[in-house]
Structures are given as structure tokens and as C-alpha cells.
Backbone as a ProteinNet text record, in pm:
[ID]
protein_1_A
[PRIMARY]
XXXXXXXXXXXXXXXXXXXXXXXXXXXXXXXXXXXXXXXXXXXXXXXXXXXXXXXXXXXXXXXXXXXXXXXXXXXXXXXXXXXXXXXXXXXXXXXXXXXXXXXXXXXXXXXXXXXXXXXXXXXXXXXXXXXXX
[TERTIARY]
-6812.7	-6719.1	-6677.7	-6664.7	-6625.9	-6528.1	-6528.2	-6351.3	-6273.4	-6180.9	-6089.7	-5938.5	-5975.6	-5918.7	-5828.7	-5733.8	-5624.2	-5562.2	-5666.5	-5569.9	-5431	-5322.9	-5281.9	-5259.2	-5129.5	-5042.9	-4933.1	-4830.6	-4721.7	-4608.3	-4646.6	-4554.3	-4502.4	-4660.3	-4676.3	-4605.5	-4521.9	-4514.3	-4311.5	-4314.7	-4190.4	-4101.2	-4215.8	-4158.6	-4143.3	-4245.3	-4279.9	-4095.1	-4100.7	-3933.5	-3832.2	-3842.4	-3662.5	-3731	-3752.9	-3845.1	-3662	-3609.3	-3484	-3545	-3544.2	-3529.4	-3532.6	-3559	-3612	-3693.4	-3770.2	-3848.4	-3992.3	-4086.9	-4227.9	-4312.2	-4374.2	-4472	-4606	-4666.7	-4845.7	-4900.1	-4976.1	-5062.2	-5220.8	-5333.6	-5404.7	-5536	-5598.2	-5727.3	-5901.4	-5939.9	-6085.3	-6146.7	-6337.7	-6400	-6466.5	-6517	-6603.2	-6737.4	-6743.6	-6911.6	-6719.3	-6864.6	-6771.9	-6809.4	-6649.8	-6567	-6585.9	-6627.9	-6611.7	-6440.4	-6363.7	-6281.4	-6336.9	-6303.5	-6260.9	-6128	-6174.6	-6091.5	-5985.1	-5904.2	-5879.6	-5949.5	-5996.4	-6021.3	-5860.4	-5864.4	-5702.8	-5737.8	-5597.3	-5568.3	-5502.7	-5558.7	-5478.8	-5368.3	-5244.8	-5227.7	-5279.7	-5293.4	-5357.8	-5276.2	-5211.5	-5156.9	-4969.8	-4930.2	-4758.6	-4679.4	-4737.7	-4664.8	-4663.4	-4775.5	-4857.6	-4772.1	-4732.3	-4646.8	-4531.6	-4483.7	-4330.7	-4359.6	-4567.2	-4551.1	-4658.2	-4724	-4735.6	-4633.2	-4560.8	-4365.6	-4305.9	-4343.4	-4280.5	-4123.6	-4111.3	-4050.1	-3915.6	-4138.9	-4164.5	-4232.4	-4211.2	-4315.5	-4373.3	-4519.9	-4573.9	-4477.6	-4438.3	-4372.7	-4228	-4234.7	-4058.5	-4054.3	-3980.3	-3914.8	-3797.7	-3897.5	-3778.9	-3756.5	-3560.5	-3511.3	-3477.8	-3598.7	-3507.3	-3415.6	-3321.4	-3183.8	-3139.2	-3095.7	-3015.6	-2893.3	-2823.8	-2662.1	-2668.1	-2622	-2601.7	-2699.7	-2819.6	-2891.7	-2905	-3018.7	-3022.8	-3174.7	-3227.2	-3350.8	-3351.9	-3402.7	-3424.4	-3550.8	-3611.5	-3724.7	-3779.7	-3867.8	-3870.2	-4049.6	-4028.4	-4195.3	-4216.5	-4272.3	-4364.2	-4489.5	-4427.6	-4501.8	-4627.9	-4761.9	-4871.6	-4906.1	-5041.4	-4985.1	-5178.2	-5185.8	-5248.7	-5139.5	-5078.2	-4959.4	-4962.4	-4953.2	-4871.2	-4796	-4762.6	-4654.3	-4726.1	-4694.3	-4683.1	-4576.1	-4590	-4423.9	-4439.9	-4342.6	-4391.4	-4379.7	-4443.3	-4493	-4600.6	-4640.1	-4782.1	-4937.3	-4998.3	-5113	-5197.9	-5178.4	-5261.4	-5192.4	-5169.6	-5061.6	-5061.7	-4959.5	-4947.5	-4945.5	-5040.3	-5011.9	-4936.7	-4853.4	-4699.1	-4635.2	-4510.2	-4353.6	-4344	-4372.4	-4366.6	-4393.5	-4561	-4625.7	-4567.1	-4529.4	-4475.9	-4343.8	-4222.7	-4168.5	-4143.6	-4211.5	-4261.8	-4317.4	-4328.1	-4425.3	-4295.7	-4216.7	-4052.3	-4005	-3990.5	-3907.8	-3904.6	-4109	-4130.9	-4066.2	-4083.3	-4002.6	-4013.3	-4122.6	-4102.5	-3991.2	-4039.1	-3879.5	-3953.1	-3878.6	-3934.3	-3890.5	-4000.8	-3987.4	-3926.9	-3886.9	-3894.9	-3719.3	-3661.8	-3456.3	-3427.6	-3529.7	-3468.9	-3547.3	-3663.3	-3680	-3573.1	-3477.5	-3406.1	-3463.1	-3488.3	-3484.7	-3384.3	-3408.1	-3322.5	-3163	-3184.9	-3073.5	-3009.1	-3032.6	-2975.7	-2984.6	-3083.3	-3139.5	-3228.5	-3283.4	-3403.9	-3492.6	-3568.9	-3763.2	-3753.7	-3700.3	-3657.6	-3628.2	-3472.7	-3436.2	-3509.2	-3558.9	-3722.9	-3766.5	-3848.3	-3884.4	-3844.9	-3731.2	-3629.1	-3579.7	-3654	-3598.7	-3761.4	-3889.7	-3947.9	-3956.8	-3978.2	-3953.8	-3863.9	-3750.9	-3668.6	-3751.5	-3832.1	-3873.4	-3981.1
9253.2	9284.8	9134.6	9053.7	8989.5	8974.8	8824.3	8759	8703.2	8709.3	8650.2	8569.3	8455.1	8308	8289.5	8287.4	8224.6	8139.8	8012.9	7874.5	7840.8	7787.5	7794.9	7577.9	7600.4	7509.5	7532	7482.1	7488.5	7551.4	7462	7438	7653.1	7679.3	7872	7922.5	7896.2	7942.1	7942.4	7838.4	7833.7	7836.1	7875.2	7974.9	8191.4	8180	8341.9	8275.9	8229.5	8196.8	8204.5	8184.3	8120.9	8308.1	8327.1	8430.4	8539.7	8551.3	8658.4	8780.6	8876.7	8995.5	9120.8	9053.6	9201.4	9138.5	9030.7	8892.7	8989.7	8965.5	8942.1	8825	8854.8	8679.6	8787.3	8683.8	8711.4	8607.9	8598.7	8566.1	8575.4	8507.1	8460.4	8472.5	8512.5	8468.7	8499.7	8413.8	8389.6	8353.8	8396.6	8434.4	8302.6	8329	8165	8225.8	8124	8162.8	8081.1	8123.4	8057.4	7911.1	7907.5	7766.6	7692.8	7776	7673.3	7689.1	7547.2	7573.9	7593.9	7648.4	7664.9	7598.6	7455.6	7460.1	7462	7531.7	7602	7520.9	7552	7527.9	7502.4	7367.6	7347.6	7476.2	7549.1	7592.7	7597.1	7582.9	7480	7666.2	7634.2	7719.4	7697.6	7824.6	7854.4	7930.1	7963.2	8034.6	8005.7	8068.5	8044.8	7994.4	7999.1	7895.7	7815.1	7760.2	7692.7	7518.8	7499.6	7374.1	7323.7	7414.9	7413.6	7433.3	7464.3	7437.3	7307.7	7265.6	7157.8	7034.6	7100.8	6945.8	6971.7	7119.5	7114.9	7172.8	7196.1	7310.8	7513.8	7459.3	7577.2	7674	7582.5	7620.4	7790.3	7712.7	7862.3	7905.5	8022	8153.1	8147.9	8114.6	8191.6	8298.4	8370.8	8508.2	8514.8	8530.5	8517.3	8682.9	8740.5	8851.3	8948.2	9020.1	9101.9	9140.3	9062.4	9197.8	9112.6	9271.6	9223.4	9266.2	9279.1	9265.2	9387.3	9472.1	9611.7	9667.3	9700.6	9780.9	9840.2	9912.9	9910.9	9898.3	9770.3	9706.2	9646.6	9690.4	9551.9	9563.2	9410.7	9398.2	9239.7	9253.6	9146.5	9071	8964.4	8953	8787.9	8705.3	8624.3	8554.4	8452.8	8332.8	8258.7	8317.5	8260.2	8121.9	8065.3	8010.6	7945.4	8023.2	7988.9	8088.8	8065.6	8111.5	8226.4	8349.2	8465.7	8509.9	8673.1	8685	8856.4	8834	8941	8992.2	9137.5	9188.3	9266	9247.2	9443.7	9569.5	9597.2	9723.3	9758.2	9590.6	9611.1	9520.8	9610.9	9475.6	9413.2	9386.3	9282.9	9220.9	9049.4	8998.1	9015.3	9033.5	8931.2	8822.1	8825.2	8672.6	8606.2	8710.6	8569.5	8698.6	8595.8	8680.7	8868.4	8844.2	8920.3	9053.7	9062.8	9180.1	9252	9125	9137.6	9221.2	9170.4	9279.9	9351.8	9439.6	9526	9614.7	9617.6	9639.4	9702.8	9636.6	9697.7	9813.3	9705.5	9855.9	9924.4	9899.4	10039.9	10006.5	9906	9862	9716.6	9673.3	9629.3	9538.2	9340	9272.4	9132	9076.5	8919.9	8897.7	8830.1	8767.5	8694.7	8615.6	8463.3	8482.9	8526	8559.6	8706.6	8765.1	8823.4	8852.1	8707.9	8681.7	8548.4	8556.1	8496.4	8372.3	8267.8	8214.5	8298.5	8175.7	8208.5	8109.7	8015.9	7890.7	7966.1	8082.2	8133.5	8105.1	7994.5	7983.8	8112.5	8125.3	8223.2	8108.1	8189.7	8110.3	8021.5	8078.6	8031.9	7906.8	7933.7	7790.4	7680.2	7777	7584.4	7596.5	7653.3	7601.7	7512	7535.4	7409	7259.3	7236.7	7109.6	7056.9	7186.9	7118	7062.9	7066.7	7025.1	6932.7	6916.2	6783.1	6637.6	6732.6	6571.8	6496.4
27931.5	27788.8	27779	27680.7	27607.2	27612.3	27591.3	27690.5	27514.4	27535.6	27446.2	27492.7	27355.9	27416.1	27309.6	27339.5	27256.9	27200.3	27247.5	27189.2	27019.1	27090.2	26953.9	26939.3	26867.1	26795.5	26864.3	26974.1	27020.7	26910.3	26811	26750.4	26645.7	26646.4	26651.7	26705.5	26903.7	26979.1	26946.1	26924.5	26870.8	26765	26656.5	26525.9	26587.2	26678.2	26723.3	26756.9	26879.1	26936.1	26835.5	26790	26641.7	26563.7	26507.2	26409.4	26433.5	26349.7	26321.1	26421.6	26475.9	26489.9	26379.9	26274.2	26170	26087.6	26108.8	26079.9	26081.3	26006.7	26017.2	25996.4	26110.9	26174.1	26124.3	26073.2	25988.8	26076.6	26135.5	26229.9	26139.4	26211.3	26134.4	26243.9	26319.2	26382	26367.3	26367.3	26396.5	26422.8	26486.9	26567.9	26531.7	26655.8	26737.1	26881.6	26842.9	26884.3	27087.1	27178.2	27329.2	27340.7	27343.2	27378.4	27244.4	27167.9	27025	26971.7	26986.6	26848.8	26723.5	26666.8	26491.4	26461.5	26376.8	26306.6	26157.4	26123.9	25973.8	25922.1	25781.5	25674.4	25594.7	25553.4	25458.9	25325.3	25303.1	25260.5	25118.8	24931.1	24829.9	24814.8	24788.2	24706.3	24584.1	24492.6	24358.1	24316	24120.2	24077.6	24086	24005.2	23985.2	24081.4	24190.6	24303.3	24354.8	24371	24335.7	24371.4	24258.6	24159	24279.5	24317.5	24407.1	24517.1	24566.5	24707	24746.2	24645.8	24655.2	24583.1	24545.4	24538.7	24654.6	24754.7	24882.8	24847.4	24761.5	24729	24769.7	24850.9	24886.1	24980.9	25078.6	25184.5	25212.4	25253.6	25279.1	25439	25428.6	25553.5	25486.8	25399.5	25368	25355.5	25355.9	25322.2	25227.4	25124.1	24998.8	24997	24938.2	24903	24783	24741.2	24677.9	24607.1	24511.3	24468.7	24366.7	24328.7	24151.7	24089	24129.3	24144.9	24041.2	24074.8	24025.7	24026	24097.9	24151	24301.8	24326.9	24488.3	24539.7	24454.9	24465.4	24611	24649.2	24805.6	24836.2	24878.3	24985.8	24970.6	25066.8	25114.2	25096.2	25091.7	25032.5	25140.1	25166.9	25296	25189.7	25141.2	25070.6	25202.3	25132.1	25177.5	25117.6	25295.6	25197.1	25072.3	25003.1	24901.3	24801.6	24816.1	24669.6	24629	24713	24715.5	24750.5	24726.1	24853.8	24832	25015.8	25126.9	25125.8	25065	25050.3	25130.7	25229.1	25360.1	25353.7	25393.4	25324.2	25259.8	25242.5	25124.4	25293.7	25172.8	25289.7	25176.2	25069.3	24965.4	24943.1	24951.8	24892.4	24761	24676.9	24442.8	24518.2	24371.5	24296.6	24175.4	24188.1	24152.7	24142.5	24116	24189	24075.9	23940.1	23889.3	23929.2	23923.4	24028.7	24120.2	24284.8	24372	24341.1	24183.2	24198.9	24135	24094.1	24035.3	24079.1	24209.2	24320.5	24354.8	24469.8	24483.3	24457	24232.9	24183.3	24117.7	24125.2	23978.8	23820.1	23857.5	23719.4	23704.2	23586.8	23507.4	23515.8	23599.3	23677.4	23613.1	23573	23628.4	23735	23759.4	23966.4	24002.1	23869.5	23868.1	23907.9	23837	23881.4	23955.3	24056.8	24127.8	24297	24319.1	24428.2	24462.1	24583.4	24674.2	24756.7	24796.8	24934.2	25017.4	25108.2	25249	25218.8	25197	25043.2	24964.8	24914.7	24793.5	24674.2	24706.1	24509.6	24454.7	24336.1	24282.5	24261.1	24269.1	24221.8	24147.1	23989.8	23869.2	23866.3	23975.5	24027.9	24091.2	24146.8	24209.6	24096.3	24031.1	23864.2	23812.1	23784.7	23707.8	23774.1	23938.4	24044.5	24024	24007.6	23961.1	23874.1	23772.9	23675	23615.6	23678.9	23682.1	23733.5	23813	23948.6	23868.4
[MASK]
+++++++++++++++++++++++++++++++++++++++++++++++++++++++++++++++++++++++++++++++++++++++++++++++++++++++++++++++++++++++++++++++++++++

């Protein structure tokens, strides 16, 4: 029978303990030979969110909320290390804020204006901040 070992960084456990009750956490597992630890390859974000991520304005793992006043639209997405949005309830990440928002709402939507960070800023706000720097 194969043996399964989990090697983890202590910050991972701290993050899990601090997670909100309704928060979804994503963990990636990799296979290696017996006794061999595999270092994770660095992931460089690509696509429209990359400038925000590379500028430190939008860290991977950030949970975004979709809101538009006057509608009943609701959804959440996690920013992946690759710079995509993993929408709650979907298996495949979306390459842009707008395609993710369209998947949630069923309507063509400017995702830059409807996805909000935990501190209440839109992705468009972050984009303006990045351009100002």
C-alpha cells in the first residue's frame, strides 16, 4: 500500500486556521518519488491581472466579491497565482475579470467595475492606482 506524506509550510496551516467559515481555500498537491521533496516552480502571473499582481496590489489568494448596486448579482472568485480568477462553483479559472463576471451573471459585464477586493476597492480602482505609480 502506498504511503502519503504531506510536507507543508507553517504559514499554510496559519492561513487555514485564519480562514473565514464561508471562505474556500485551494491547495495544490504534487507527486514526487519516495522521500523526495519537490520544490514548487515559481509561477509568473500572465494576463490582465498580472500588472496588479506584480505591483503588489492584488496578491494571489485574494478573494473578490462580485456586486453591482440594483441587481441581485452575487459571486466570489479567488485570484490564482497565474493571474486568473477561479469562480466559486466552477472548475476552470477564467483569464479575465470580465469573462469571470459574465460567467457569474449570464450577461456581458465589465469585470473591472464589479469585482471588489475585501477592502471595498474595485479592480478598476487598483488599475488606476497601478497606473499612478
